[in-house]
Amino acid sequence: MKVTEHIIRGEGKTQFSFEILPPLKGQHIQSIFDNIDPLMAFNPPFIDVTYHREEYVYKDLGDGLLKKQVVKKRPGTVGICAAIQNRYNVDAIPHILCGGFTKEDTENFLIDLDFLNIDNVMALRGDAVKTETYFTPEKEGHAYASDLVKQITALNKANYLDDQLLNCSATDFCIGVGAYPEKHMEAPSLDSDIHFLKKKINNGAEYVVTQMFFDNQKYFQFVDKCRSEGITVPIIPGLKPISTLKQLNVIPHRFHVDLPEALIKSIIKCKTNVEVRQVGIEWCIQQSLELKKAGIPMLHYYSMGKSDNIKAIAEAVF
């Protein structure tokens, strides 16, 4: 079922969903199931599965020689989605990126998903790899998520890259995209960011999931601004509980997200990461309850491969 249909069927009741990471290469898929199992009691209508593009490292062979080697630390997104749908009978939503994909790769990826009866995709540009300062698209690939959305929409109308194909079957993907209540790090302004979000929606995106935020007012203000610009699709808040002291610096640096002063002070008082984790849970519970009270139809949690803190939040909220 499509995400938009899940929201309609919820009839205004706030629903619970979450995102997982594929396991590191070499680990068994059971590690995924072990983290999903405790969360199934809260009846998630869908589970997102991130995609991690290939990275490159250079191995020193001696005598000044270097060998370029492809590294993919978290493969398996498509297989995990198929396994989730088979095991839990819930919709699994794969992330699909511009980075690392040509247009032909994208089309083939979408065909595989269609054959697996996967109804939703999350279309993202993706981040720059470690060796890049700024994102660089693949040759014959997409530079922007709006163009990726446009290709998926075209396939939904049976328009394939090879226009010589006959009697083509149309796909029927519900397309989700990302958004940034505090603006994307590369955007010159929030207004500019919303302009490009609207372009993704005009190209066929049907729902939005936000980057994490820790101040609900940032989300409410963002939604109001989007609505004033004519964006009417569901805007699902993305939430993440802080779990370590290190994240106090990592999250603002990596995601360009502000932390409220009250949260910062509470974390600084903690002597251990166990205490930090509890502060993060309690803060996220209060965020969730406020969003639920406001009638938000879906709350989406970034689990980062662990489910115990997400379970504690869901127990208090749903």
PDB file of N, CA, C and O in Angstrom, residues 74-104:
ATOM      1  N   ARG A  74      27.566  -1.239   3.547  1.00  0.00           N
ATOM      2  CA  ARG A  74      26.205  -1.629   3.937  1.00  0.00           C
ATOM      3  C   ARG A  74      25.376  -1.964   2.693  1.00  0.00           C
ATOM      4  O   ARG A  74      24.478  -1.217   2.296  1.00  0.00           O
ATOM      5  N   PRO A  75      25.658  -3.094   2.052  1.00  0.00           N
ATOM      6  CA  PRO A  75      24.854  -3.492   0.894  1.00  0.00           C
ATOM      7  C   PRO A  75      23.543  -4.134   1.345  1.00  0.00           C
ATOM      8  O   PRO A  75      23.334  -4.388   2.528  1.00  0.00           O
ATOM      9  N   GLY A  76      22.650  -4.377   0.389  1.00  0.00           N
ATOM     10  CA  GLY A  76      21.499  -5.228   0.686  1.00  0.00           C
ATOM     11  C   GLY A  76      20.158  -4.545   0.811  1.00  0.00           C
ATOM     12  O   GLY A  76      19.189  -5.170   1.248  1.00  0.00           O
ATOM     13  N   THR A  77      20.043  -3.268   0.425  1.00  0.00           N
ATOM     14  CA  THR A  77      18.783  -2.553   0.630  1.00  0.00           C
ATOM     15  C   THR A  77      17.594  -3.266  -0.012  1.00  0.00           C
ATOM     16  O   THR A  77      16.548  -3.451   0.621  1.00  0.00           O
ATOM     17  N   VAL A  78      17.729  -3.654  -1.260  1.00  0.00           N
ATOM     18  CA  VAL A  78      16.606  -4.289  -1.968  1.00  0.00           C
ATOM     19  C   VAL A  78      16.249  -5.630  -1.336  1.00  0.00           C
ATOM     20  O   VAL A  78      15.072  -5.924  -1.091  1.00  0.00           O
ATOM     21  N   GLY A  79      17.269  -6.435  -1.029  1.00  0.00           N
ATOM     22  CA  GLY A  79      17.016  -7.729  -0.399  1.00  0.00           C
ATOM     23  C   GLY A  79      16.360  -7.598   0.958  1.00  0.00           C
ATOM     24  O   GLY A  79      15.462  -8.370   1.327  1.00  0.00           O
ATOM     25  N   ILE A  80      16.784  -6.593   1.727  1.00  0.00           N
ATOM     26  CA  ILE A  80      16.197  -6.354   3.053  1.00  0.00           C
ATOM     27  C   ILE A  80      14.736  -5.947   2.921  1.00  0.00           C
ATOM     28  O   ILE A  80      13.877  -6.417   3.680  1.00  0.00           O
ATOM     29  N   CYS A  81      14.431  -5.082   1.950  1.00  0.00           N
ATOM     30  CA  CYS A  81      13.039  -4.676   1.731  1.00  0.00           C
ATOM     31  C   CYS A  81      12.160  -5.882   1.402  1.00  0.00           C
ATOM     32  O   CYS A  81      11.055  -6.026   1.938  1.00  0.00           O
ATOM     33  N   ALA A  82      12.652  -6.736   0.524  1.00  0.00           N
ATOM     34  CA  ALA A  82      11.886  -7.934   0.167  1.00  0.00           C
ATOM     35  C   ALA A  82      11.688  -8.837   1.380  1.00  0.00           C
ATOM     36  O   ALA A  82      10.597  -9.379   1.607  1.00  0.00           O
ATOM     37  N   ALA A  83      12.735  -8.989   2.192  1.00  0.00           N
ATOM     38  CA  ALA A  83      12.653  -9.832   3.380  1.00  0.00           C
ATOM     39  C   ALA A  83      11.674  -9.269   4.404  1.00  0.00           C
ATOM     40  O   ALA A  83      10.909 -10.014   5.036  1.00  0.00           O
ATOM     41  N   ILE A  84      11.684  -7.951   4.575  1.00  0.00           N
ATOM     42  CA  ILE A  84      10.772  -7.309   5.525  1.00  0.00           C
ATOM     43  C   ILE A  84       9.321  -7.512   5.105  1.00  0.00           C
ATOM     44  O   ILE A  84       8.456  -7.864   5.918  1.00  0.00           O
ATOM     45  N   GLN A  85       9.036  -7.301   3.825  1.00  0.00           N
ATOM     46  CA  GLN A  85       7.666  -7.461   3.366  1.00  0.00           C
ATOM     47  C   GLN A  85       7.204  -8.906   3.500  1.00  0.00           C
ATOM     48  O   GLN A  85       6.045  -9.171   3.838  1.00  0.00           O
ATOM     49  N   ASN A  86       8.099  -9.836   3.244  1.00  0.00           N
ATOM     50  CA  ASN A  86       7.764 -11.252   3.347  1.00  0.00           C
ATOM     51  C   ASN A  86       7.562 -11.683   4.798  1.00  0.00           C
ATOM     52  O   ASN A  86       6.637 -12.433   5.119  1.00  0.00           O
ATOM     53  N   ARG A  87       8.406 -11.193   5.699  1.00  0.00           N
ATOM     54  CA  ARG A  87       8.388 -11.643   7.092  1.00  0.00           C
ATOM     55  C   ARG A  87       7.300 -10.951   7.919  1.00  0.00           C
ATOM     56  O   ARG A  87       6.631 -11.596   8.742  1.00  0.00           O
ATOM     57  N   TYR A  88       7.120  -9.632   7.699  1.00  0.00           N
ATOM     58  CA  TYR A  88       6.241  -8.861   8.572  1.00  0.00           C
ATOM     59  C   TYR A  88       4.931  -8.414   7.906  1.00  0.00           C
ATOM     60  O   TYR A  88       4.050  -7.893   8.585  1.00  0.00           O
ATOM     61  N   ASN A  89       4.853  -8.556   6.606  1.00  0.00           N
ATOM     62  CA  ASN A  89       3.662  -8.116   5.870  1.00  0.00           C
ATOM     63  C   ASN A  89       3.376  -6.632   6.095  1.00  0.00           C
ATOM     64  O   ASN A  89       2.236  -6.220   6.300  1.00  0.00           O
ATOM     65  N   VAL A  90       4.439  -5.833   6.100  1.00  0.00           N
ATOM     66  CA  VAL A  90       4.316  -4.379   6.113  1.00  0.00           C
ATOM     67  C   VAL A  90       5.081  -3.832   4.915  1.00  0.00           C
ATOM     68  O   VAL A  90       5.953  -4.511   4.361  1.00  0.00           O
ATOM     69  N   ASP A  91       4.769  -2.619   4.524  1.00  0.00           N
ATOM     70  CA  ASP A  91       5.463  -2.022   3.388  1.00  0.00           C
ATOM     71  C   ASP A  91       6.883  -1.644   3.771  1.00  0.00           C
ATOM     72  O   ASP A  91       7.116  -1.035   4.822  1.00  0.00           O
ATOM     73  N   ALA A  92       7.813  -2.002   2.918  1.00  0.00           N
ATOM     74  CA  ALA A  92       9.212  -1.600   3.082  1.00  0.00           C
ATOM     75  C   ALA A  92       9.523  -0.568   2.006  1.00  0.00           C
ATOM     76  O   ALA A  92       9.152  -0.736   0.841  1.00  0.00           O
ATOM     77  N   ILE A  93      10.192   0.500   2.416  1.00  0.00           N
ATOM     78  CA  ILE A  93      10.461   1.607   1.497  1.00  0.00           C
ATOM     79  C   ILE A  93      11.964   1.772   1.318  1.00  0.00           C
ATOM     80  O   ILE A  93      12.667   2.207   2.241  1.00  0.00           O
ATOM     81  N   PRO A  94      12.491   1.427   0.152  1.00  0.00           N
ATOM     82  CA  PRO A  94      13.922   1.607  -0.084  1.00  0.00           C
ATOM     83  C   PRO A  94      14.247   3.049  -0.437  1.00  0.00           C
ATOM     84  O   PRO A  94      13.475   3.734  -1.116  1.00  0.00           O
ATOM     85  N   HIS A  95      15.380   3.515   0.037  1.00  0.00           N
ATOM     86  CA  HIS A  95      15.913   4.791  -0.428  1.00  0.00           C
ATOM     87  C   HIS A  95      16.594   4.552  -1.771  1.00  0.00           C
ATOM     88  O   HIS A  95      17.269   3.538  -1.973  1.00  0.00           O
ATOM     89  N   ILE A  96      16.423   5.477  -2.668  1.00  0.00           N
ATOM     90  CA  ILE A  96      17.107   5.419  -3.958  1.00  0.00           C
ATOM     91  C   ILE A  96      17.798   6.761  -4.168  1.00  0.00           C
ATOM     92  O   ILE A  96      17.204   7.815  -3.948  1.00  0.00           O
ATOM     93  N   LEU A  97      19.066   6.719  -4.554  1.00  0.00           N
ATOM     94  CA  LEU A  97      19.904   7.912  -4.585  1.00  0.00           C
ATOM     95  C   LEU A  97      20.266   8.332  -5.998  1.00  0.00           C
ATOM     96  O   LEU A  97      20.274   7.521  -6.919  1.00  0.00           O
ATOM     97  N   CYS A  98      20.603   9.609  -6.132  1.00  0.00           N
ATOM     98  CA  CYS A  98      21.256  10.069  -7.357  1.00  0.00           C
ATOM     99  C   CYS A  98      22.705   9.584  -7.370  1.00  0.00           C
ATOM    100  O   CYS A  98      23.201   9.078  -8.384  1.00  0.00           O
ATOM    101  N   GLY A  99      23.392   9.762  -6.240  1.00  0.00           N
ATOM    102  CA  GLY A  99      24.808   9.408  -6.143  1.00  0.00           C
ATOM    103  C   GLY A  99      25.053   7.926  -6.356  1.00  0.00           C
ATOM    104  O   GLY A  99      24.423   7.090  -5.714  1.00  0.00           O
ATOM    105  N   GLY A 100      25.955   7.606  -7.265  1.00  0.00           N
ATOM    106  CA  GLY A 100      26.304   6.214  -7.513  1.00  0.00           C
ATOM    107  C   GLY A 100      25.452   5.536  -8.565  1.00  0.00           C
ATOM    108  O   GLY A 100      25.684   4.370  -8.900  1.00  0.00           O
ATOM    109  N   PHE A 101      24.455   6.224  -9.100  1.00  0.00           N
ATOM    110  CA  PHE A 101      23.546   5.647 -10.080  1.00  0.00           C
ATOM    111  C   PHE A 101      23.597   6.431 -11.388  1.00  0.00           C
ATOM    112  O   PHE A 101      23.524   7.659 -11.382  1.00  0.00           O
ATOM    113  N   THR A 102      23.661   5.716 -12.504  1.00  0.00           N
ATOM    114  CA  THR A 102      23.339   6.324 -13.790  1.00  0.00           C
ATOM    115  C   THR A 102      21.826   6.256 -13.962  1.00  0.00           C
ATOM    116  O   THR A 102      21.134   5.582 -13.188  1.00  0.00           O
ATOM    117  N   LYS A 103      21.307   6.912 -14.966  1.00  0.00           N
ATOM    118  CA  LYS A 103      19.861   6.836 -15.226  1.00  0.00           C
ATOM    119  C   LYS A 103      19.454   5.398 -15.561  1.00  0.00           C
ATOM    120  O   LYS A 103      18.371   4.941 -15.172  1.00  0.00           O
ATOM    121  N   GLU A 104      20.326   4.692 -16.260  1.00  0.00           N
ATOM    122  CA  GLU A 104      20.039   3.287 -16.594  1.00  0.00           C
ATOM    123  C   GLU A 104      20.023   2.433 -15.332  1.00  0.00           C
ATOM    124  O   GLU A 104      19.161   1.564 -15.154  1.00  0.00           O
TER     125      GLU A 104
END
